[in-house]
Amino acid sequence: MRMDQMYQEVILDHYKNPHGRGLREPFDAEVHHVNPTCGDEITLRVSVVDGAVADISYAGQGCSISQASTSVLFDQVVGLTVDDAMVALGSFNEMMGSRGKNEGDEDLIGDGVAFAGVSKYPARVKCALLGWMAFKDAVSQSVAEKTGA
């Protein structure tokens, strides 16, 4: 099996069997992000407890890339400290901006490496980043509220 085929199967598996899907309580912040170029959208909640990502929940609609990418996000950052989650987010963001030159760090982004091929298609990069950018926004709001910043 070719690597591209394996990665496509990983993306389809996350799309068909999403992890963390369904809005849950308690949460500290909720955000709604839309990709204006294709109409994909996501509502994402985050719960941060003692400086760690306790939970992410989401609901959304859109292509397999945007929904599967958010499922991968759930797997990778729940349980991490906020700082470590931001490192994973930075790694995924860097890979997605590389136009196929960065294969991603599996230790940091796990199944997120399956989206390395997507980074070659600028129109799809926003789809892959939709959930991750919503997460960044929600964590920023959560931390700001807790610290009074």
mmCIF file with all atom_site columns, C-alpha atoms in Angstrom:
data_model
loop_
_atom_site.group_PDB
_atom_site.id
_atom_site.type_symbol
_atom_site.label_atom_id
_atom_site.label_alt_id
_atom_site.label_comp_id
_atom_site.label_asym_id
_atom_site.label_entity_id
_atom_site.label_seq_id
_atom_site.pdbx_PDB_ins_code
_atom_site.Cartn_x
_atom_site.Cartn_y
_atom_site.Cartn_z
_atom_site.occupancy
_atom_site.B_iso_or_equiv
_atom_site.pdbx_formal_charge
_atom_site.auth_seq_id
_atom_site.auth_comp_id
_atom_site.auth_asym_id
_atom_site.auth_atom_id
_atom_site.pdbx_PDB_model_num
ATOM 1   C CA . MET A 1 1   ? 0.000   0.000  0.000  1.00 0.00 ? 1   MET A CA 1
ATOM 2   C CA . ARG A 1 2   ? 1.316   3.396  -0.933 1.00 0.00 ? 2   ARG A CA 1
ATOM 3   C CA . MET A 1 3   ? 1.780   6.028  1.750  1.00 0.00 ? 3   MET A CA 1
ATOM 4   C CA . ASP A 1 4   ? -0.749  8.358  0.066  1.00 0.00 ? 4   ASP A CA 1
ATOM 5   C CA . GLN A 1 5   ? -3.380  5.622  0.140  1.00 0.00 ? 5   GLN A CA 1
ATOM 6   C CA . MET A 1 6   ? -2.657  4.878  3.782  1.00 0.00 ? 6   MET A CA 1
ATOM 7   C CA . TYR A 1 7   ? -3.001  8.562  4.656  1.00 0.00 ? 7   TYR A CA 1
ATOM 8   C CA . GLN A 1 8   ? -6.276  8.784  2.738  1.00 0.00 ? 8   GLN A CA 1
ATOM 9   C CA . GLU A 1 9   ? -7.569  5.859  4.769  1.00 0.00 ? 9   GLU A CA 1
ATOM 10  C CA . VAL A 1 10  ? -6.538  7.555  8.017  1.00 0.00 ? 10  VAL A CA 1
ATOM 11  C CA . ILE A 1 11  ? -8.424  10.708 6.995  1.00 0.00 ? 11  ILE A CA 1
ATOM 12  C CA . LEU A 1 12  ? -11.513 8.755  5.939  1.00 0.00 ? 12  LEU A CA 1
ATOM 13  C CA . ASP A 1 13  ? -11.457 6.723  9.149  1.00 0.00 ? 13  ASP A CA 1
ATOM 14  C CA . HIS A 1 14  ? -11.400 9.901  11.289 1.00 0.00 ? 14  HIS A CA 1
ATOM 15  C CA . TYR A 1 15  ? -14.190 11.353 9.118  1.00 0.00 ? 15  TYR A CA 1
ATOM 16  C CA . LYS A 1 16  ? -16.400 8.276  9.455  1.00 0.00 ? 16  LYS A CA 1
ATOM 17  C CA . ASN A 1 17  ? -15.528 7.609  13.113 1.00 0.00 ? 17  ASN A CA 1
ATOM 18  C CA . PRO A 1 18  ? -14.814 11.047 14.603 1.00 0.00 ? 18  PRO A CA 1
ATOM 19  C CA . HIS A 1 19  ? -13.194 11.328 18.017 1.00 0.00 ? 19  HIS A CA 1
ATOM 20  C CA . GLY A 1 20  ? -14.491 13.961 20.437 1.00 0.00 ? 20  GLY A CA 1
ATOM 21  C CA . ARG A 1 21  ? -17.472 14.936 18.269 1.00 0.00 ? 21  ARG A CA 1
ATOM 22  C CA . GLY A 1 22  ? -20.556 16.278 20.025 1.00 0.00 ? 22  GLY A CA 1
ATOM 23  C CA . LEU A 1 23  ? -20.709 19.392 22.169 1.00 0.00 ? 23  LEU A CA 1
ATOM 24  C CA . ARG A 1 24  ? -20.165 18.654 25.864 1.00 0.00 ? 24  ARG A CA 1
ATOM 25  C CA . GLU A 1 25  ? -20.132 20.466 29.169 1.00 0.00 ? 25  GLU A CA 1
ATOM 26  C CA . PRO A 1 26  ? -18.397 21.762 31.149 1.00 0.00 ? 26  PRO A CA 1
ATOM 27  C CA . PHE A 1 27  ? -16.426 24.121 28.953 1.00 0.00 ? 27  PHE A CA 1
ATOM 28  C CA . ASP A 1 28  ? -14.557 27.384 29.409 1.00 0.00 ? 28  ASP A CA 1
ATOM 29  C CA . ALA A 1 29  ? -14.906 28.834 25.932 1.00 0.00 ? 29  ALA A CA 1
ATOM 30  C CA . GLU A 1 30  ? -16.903 28.188 22.786 1.00 0.00 ? 30  GLU A CA 1
ATOM 31  C CA . VAL A 1 31  ? -16.043 29.513 19.343 1.00 0.00 ? 31  VAL A CA 1
ATOM 32  C CA . HIS A 1 32  ? -17.584 29.201 15.910 1.00 0.00 ? 32  HIS A CA 1
ATOM 33  C CA . HIS A 1 33  ? -15.325 29.309 12.850 1.00 0.00 ? 33  HIS A CA 1
ATOM 34  C CA . VAL A 1 34  ? -16.287 29.226 9.174  1.00 0.00 ? 34  VAL A CA 1
ATOM 35  C CA . ASN A 1 35  ? -14.092 28.712 6.151  1.00 0.00 ? 35  ASN A CA 1
ATOM 36  C CA . PRO A 1 36  ? -15.558 31.344 3.810  1.00 0.00 ? 36  PRO A CA 1
ATOM 37  C CA . THR A 1 37  ? -14.040 29.782 0.713  1.00 0.00 ? 37  THR A CA 1
ATOM 38  C CA . CYS A 1 38  ? -15.937 26.497 1.015  1.00 0.00 ? 38  CYS A CA 1
ATOM 39  C CA . GLY A 1 39  ? -18.516 26.956 3.767  1.00 0.00 ? 39  GLY A CA 1
ATOM 40  C CA . ASP A 1 40  ? -17.083 24.389 6.186  1.00 0.00 ? 40  ASP A CA 1
ATOM 41  C CA . GLU A 1 41  ? -17.891 25.336 9.743  1.00 0.00 ? 41  GLU A CA 1
ATOM 42  C CA . ILE A 1 42  ? -17.213 24.212 13.251 1.00 0.00 ? 42  ILE A CA 1
ATOM 43  C CA . THR A 1 43  ? -18.349 25.078 16.747 1.00 0.00 ? 43  THR A CA 1
ATOM 44  C CA . LEU A 1 44  ? -15.683 24.055 19.230 1.00 0.00 ? 44  LEU A CA 1
ATOM 45  C CA . ARG A 1 45  ? -15.624 24.047 23.025 1.00 0.00 ? 45  ARG A CA 1
ATOM 46  C CA . VAL A 1 46  ? -12.580 23.722 25.215 1.00 0.00 ? 46  VAL A CA 1
ATOM 47  C CA . SER A 1 47  ? -12.170 22.976 28.885 1.00 0.00 ? 47  SER A CA 1
ATOM 48  C CA . VAL A 1 48  ? -8.859  23.842 30.530 1.00 0.00 ? 48  VAL A CA 1
ATOM 49  C CA . VAL A 1 49  ? -8.196  22.558 34.059 1.00 0.00 ? 49  VAL A CA 1
ATOM 50  C CA . ASP A 1 50  ? -4.995  23.328 35.981 1.00 0.00 ? 50  ASP A CA 1
ATOM 51  C CA . GLY A 1 51  ? -3.193  24.443 32.830 1.00 0.00 ? 51  GLY A CA 1
ATOM 52  C CA . ALA A 1 52  ? -4.057  21.326 30.834 1.00 0.00 ? 52  ALA A CA 1
ATOM 53  C CA . VAL A 1 53  ? -6.558  20.685 28.049 1.00 0.00 ? 53  VAL A CA 1
ATOM 54  C CA . ALA A 1 54  ? -9.198  18.633 29.882 1.00 0.00 ? 54  ALA A CA 1
ATOM 55  C CA . ASP A 1 55  ? -11.590 18.316 26.937 1.00 0.00 ? 55  ASP A CA 1
ATOM 56  C CA . ILE A 1 56  ? -12.376 19.473 23.442 1.00 0.00 ? 56  ILE A CA 1
ATOM 57  C CA . SER A 1 57  ? -15.792 18.922 21.949 1.00 0.00 ? 57  SER A CA 1
ATOM 58  C CA . TYR A 1 58  ? -17.104 20.058 18.619 1.00 0.00 ? 58  TYR A CA 1
ATOM 59  C CA . ALA A 1 59  ? -19.914 20.000 16.114 1.00 0.00 ? 59  ALA A CA 1
ATOM 60  C CA . GLY A 1 60  ? -19.595 20.987 12.522 1.00 0.00 ? 60  GLY A CA 1
ATOM 61  C CA . GLN A 1 61  ? -20.192 20.294 8.914  1.00 0.00 ? 61  GLN A CA 1
ATOM 62  C CA . GLY A 1 62  ? -17.998 20.240 5.904  1.00 0.00 ? 62  GLY A CA 1
ATOM 63  C CA . CYS A 1 63  ? -15.581 18.162 3.935  1.00 0.00 ? 63  CYS A CA 1
ATOM 64  C CA . SER A 1 64  ? -13.794 15.076 5.162  1.00 0.00 ? 64  SER A CA 1
ATOM 65  C CA . ILE A 1 65  ? -10.572 17.058 5.572  1.00 0.00 ? 65  ILE A CA 1
ATOM 66  C CA . SER A 1 66  ? -11.956 19.669 7.978  1.00 0.00 ? 66  SER A CA 1
ATOM 67  C CA . GLN A 1 67  ? -13.899 17.188 10.067 1.00 0.00 ? 67  GLN A CA 1
ATOM 68  C CA . ALA A 1 68  ? -11.172 14.522 10.166 1.00 0.00 ? 68  ALA A CA 1
ATOM 69  C CA . SER A 1 69  ? -8.534  17.104 11.048 1.00 0.00 ? 69  SER A CA 1
ATOM 70  C CA . THR A 1 70  ? -10.576 18.190 14.067 1.00 0.00 ? 70  THR A CA 1
ATOM 71  C CA . SER A 1 71  ? -10.900 14.546 15.146 1.00 0.00 ? 71  SER A CA 1
ATOM 72  C CA . VAL A 1 72  ? -7.104  14.251 14.977 1.00 0.00 ? 72  VAL A CA 1
ATOM 73  C CA . LEU A 1 73  ? -6.792  17.470 16.992 1.00 0.00 ? 73  LEU A CA 1
ATOM 74  C CA . PHE A 1 74  ? -8.903  15.900 19.755 1.00 0.00 ? 74  PHE A CA 1
ATOM 75  C CA . ASP A 1 75  ? -6.649  12.833 19.885 1.00 0.00 ? 75  ASP A CA 1
ATOM 76  C CA . GLN A 1 76  ? -3.479  14.852 19.998 1.00 0.00 ? 76  GLN A CA 1
ATOM 77  C CA . VAL A 1 77  ? -4.100  17.644 22.481 1.00 0.00 ? 77  VAL A CA 1
ATOM 78  C CA . VAL A 1 78  ? -6.584  16.451 25.108 1.00 0.00 ? 78  VAL A CA 1
ATOM 79  C CA . GLY A 1 79  ? -4.530  15.740 28.216 1.00 0.00 ? 79  GLY A CA 1
ATOM 80  C CA . LEU A 1 80  ? -1.610  17.941 27.207 1.00 0.00 ? 80  LEU A CA 1
ATOM 81  C CA . THR A 1 81  ? -0.640  21.110 29.004 1.00 0.00 ? 81  THR A CA 1
ATOM 82  C CA . VAL A 1 82  ? -1.739  24.231 27.162 1.00 0.00 ? 82  VAL A CA 1
ATOM 83  C CA . ASP A 1 83  ? 1.910   24.939 26.325 1.00 0.00 ? 83  ASP A CA 1
ATOM 84  C CA . ASP A 1 84  ? 2.438   21.470 24.845 1.00 0.00 ? 84  ASP A CA 1
ATOM 85  C CA . ALA A 1 85  ? -0.857  21.732 22.946 1.00 0.00 ? 85  ALA A CA 1
ATOM 86  C CA . MET A 1 86  ? 0.370   25.001 21.416 1.00 0.00 ? 86  MET A CA 1
ATOM 87  C CA . VAL A 1 87  ? 3.593   23.223 20.357 1.00 0.00 ? 87  VAL A CA 1
ATOM 88  C CA . ALA A 1 88  ? 1.513   20.546 18.602 1.00 0.00 ? 88  ALA A CA 1
ATOM 89  C CA . LEU A 1 89  ? -0.640  23.226 16.999 1.00 0.00 ? 89  LEU A CA 1
ATOM 90  C CA . GLY A 1 90  ? 2.471   25.065 15.810 1.00 0.00 ? 90  GLY A CA 1
ATOM 91  C CA . SER A 1 91  ? 3.887   21.867 14.340 1.00 0.00 ? 91  SER A CA 1
ATOM 92  C CA . PHE A 1 92  ? 0.647   21.087 12.469 1.00 0.00 ? 92  PHE A CA 1
ATOM 93  C CA . ASN A 1 93  ? 0.362   24.695 11.267 1.00 0.00 ? 93  ASN A CA 1
ATOM 94  C CA . GLU A 1 94  ? 3.970   24.672 10.049 1.00 0.00 ? 94  GLU A CA 1
ATOM 95  C CA . MET A 1 95  ? 3.434   21.421 8.138  1.00 0.00 ? 95  MET A CA 1
ATOM 96  C CA . MET A 1 96  ? 0.250   22.762 6.543  1.00 0.00 ? 96  MET A CA 1
ATOM 97  C CA . GLY A 1 97  ? 2.055   25.910 5.407  1.00 0.00 ? 97  GLY A CA 1
ATOM 98  C CA . SER A 1 98  ? 4.945   24.019 3.850  1.00 0.00 ? 98  SER A CA 1
ATOM 99  C CA . ARG A 1 99  ? 3.255   23.163 0.538  1.00 0.00 ? 99  ARG A CA 1
ATOM 100 C CA . GLY A 1 100 ? 4.312   19.547 0.899  1.00 0.00 ? 100 GLY A CA 1
ATOM 101 C CA . LYS A 1 101 ? 7.916   20.161 1.982  1.00 0.00 ? 101 LYS A CA 1
ATOM 102 C CA . ASN A 1 102 ? 7.374   19.309 5.663  1.00 0.00 ? 102 ASN A CA 1
ATOM 103 C CA . GLU A 1 103 ? 6.121   15.768 6.326  1.00 0.00 ? 103 GLU A CA 1
ATOM 104 C CA . GLY A 1 104 ? 5.200   16.587 9.915  1.00 0.00 ? 104 GLY A CA 1
ATOM 105 C CA . ASP A 1 105 ? 6.416   15.246 13.242 1.00 0.00 ? 105 ASP A CA 1
ATOM 106 C CA . GLU A 1 106 ? 4.368   12.172 14.164 1.00 0.00 ? 106 GLU A CA 1
ATOM 107 C CA . ASP A 1 107 ? 5.493   12.464 17.802 1.00 0.00 ? 107 ASP A CA 1
ATOM 108 C CA . LEU A 1 108 ? 3.821   15.885 18.011 1.00 0.00 ? 108 LEU A CA 1
ATOM 109 C CA . ILE A 1 109 ? 0.807   15.565 15.726 1.00 0.00 ? 109 ILE A CA 1
ATOM 110 C CA . GLY A 1 110 ? 0.151   11.807 15.483 1.00 0.00 ? 110 GLY A CA 1
ATOM 111 C CA . ASP A 1 111 ? -2.296  11.061 12.682 1.00 0.00 ? 111 ASP A CA 1
ATOM 112 C CA . GLY A 1 112 ? -1.958  14.711 11.679 1.00 0.00 ? 112 GLY A CA 1
ATOM 113 C CA . VAL A 1 113 ? 0.927   13.637 9.437  1.00 0.00 ? 113 VAL A CA 1
ATOM 114 C CA . ALA A 1 114 ? -1.745  12.169 7.151  1.00 0.00 ? 114 ALA A CA 1
ATOM 115 C CA . PHE A 1 115 ? -2.542  15.736 6.114  1.00 0.00 ? 115 PHE A CA 1
ATOM 116 C CA . ALA A 1 116 ? 0.976   16.460 4.780  1.00 0.00 ? 116 ALA A CA 1
ATOM 117 C CA . GLY A 1 117 ? -0.233  15.761 1.250  1.00 0.00 ? 117 GLY A CA 1
ATOM 118 C CA . VAL A 1 118 ? -3.127  18.185 1.718  1.00 0.00 ? 118 VAL A CA 1
ATOM 119 C CA . SER A 1 119 ? -0.613  20.978 2.292  1.00 0.00 ? 119 SER A CA 1
ATOM 120 C CA . LYS A 1 120 ? 0.223   20.859 -1.434 1.00 0.00 ? 120 LYS A CA 1
ATOM 121 C CA . TYR A 1 121 ? -3.238  22.245 -2.204 1.00 0.00 ? 121 TYR A CA 1
ATOM 122 C CA . PRO A 1 122 ? -3.619  25.791 -0.820 1.00 0.00 ? 122 PRO A CA 1
ATOM 123 C CA . ALA A 1 123 ? -7.399  25.731 -1.221 1.00 0.00 ? 123 ALA A CA 1
ATOM 124 C CA . ARG A 1 124 ? -7.581  22.733 1.156  1.00 0.00 ? 124 ARG A CA 1
ATOM 125 C CA . VAL A 1 125 ? -5.124  24.023 3.760  1.00 0.00 ? 125 VAL A CA 1
ATOM 126 C CA . LYS A 1 126 ? -7.822  26.208 5.346  1.00 0.00 ? 126 LYS A CA 1
ATOM 127 C CA . CYS A 1 127 ? -10.054 23.137 5.596  1.00 0.00 ? 127 CYS A CA 1
ATOM 128 C CA . ALA A 1 128 ? -7.374  21.205 7.488  1.00 0.00 ? 128 ALA A CA 1
ATOM 129 C CA . LEU A 1 129 ? -6.636  24.144 9.787  1.00 0.00 ? 129 LEU A CA 1
ATOM 130 C CA . LEU A 1 130 ? -10.263 25.030 10.597 1.00 0.00 ? 130 LEU A CA 1
ATOM 131 C CA . GLY A 1 131 ? -10.534 23.016 13.822 1.00 0.00 ? 131 GLY A CA 1
ATOM 132 C CA . TRP A 1 132 ? -6.975  23.763 14.912 1.00 0.00 ? 132 TRP A CA 1
ATOM 133 C CA . MET A 1 133 ? -7.471  27.524 14.559 1.00 0.00 ? 133 MET A CA 1
ATOM 134 C CA . ALA A 1 134 ? -10.804 27.273 16.393 1.00 0.00 ? 134 ALA A CA 1
ATOM 135 C CA . PHE A 1 135 ? -8.965  25.433 19.177 1.00 0.00 ? 135 PHE A CA 1
ATOM 136 C CA . LYS A 1 136 ? -6.318  28.172 19.354 1.00 0.00 ? 136 LYS A CA 1
ATOM 137 C CA . ASP A 1 137 ? -9.029  30.838 19.577 1.00 0.00 ? 137 ASP A CA 1
ATOM 138 C CA . ALA A 1 138 ? -10.958 28.939 22.273 1.00 0.00 ? 138 ALA A CA 1
ATOM 139 C CA . VAL A 1 139 ? -7.845  28.319 24.382 1.00 0.00 ? 139 VAL A CA 1
ATOM 140 C CA . SER A 1 140 ? -6.887  32.001 24.104 1.00 0.00 ? 140 SER A CA 1
ATOM 141 C CA . GLN A 1 141 ? -10.330 32.993 25.348 1.00 0.00 ? 141 GLN A CA 1
ATOM 142 C CA . SER A 1 142 ? -10.204 30.439 28.163 1.00 0.00 ? 142 SER A CA 1
ATOM 143 C CA . VAL A 1 143 ? -6.758  31.492 29.356 1.00 0.00 ? 143 VAL A CA 1
ATOM 144 C CA . ALA A 1 144 ? -7.624  35.196 29.074 1.00 0.00 ? 144 ALA A CA 1
ATOM 145 C CA . GLU A 1 145 ? -10.741 34.721 31.149 1.00 0.00 ? 145 GLU A CA 1
ATOM 146 C CA . LYS A 1 146 ? -8.925  32.738 33.838 1.00 0.00 ? 146 LYS A CA 1
ATOM 147 C CA . THR A 1 147 ? -6.018  35.146 34.085 1.00 0.00 ? 147 THR A CA 1
ATOM 148 C CA . GLY A 1 148 ? -8.051  38.303 33.608 1.00 0.00 ? 148 GLY A CA 1
ATOM 149 C CA . ALA A 1 149 ? -5.871  39.270 30.651 1.00 0.00 ? 149 ALA A CA 1
#
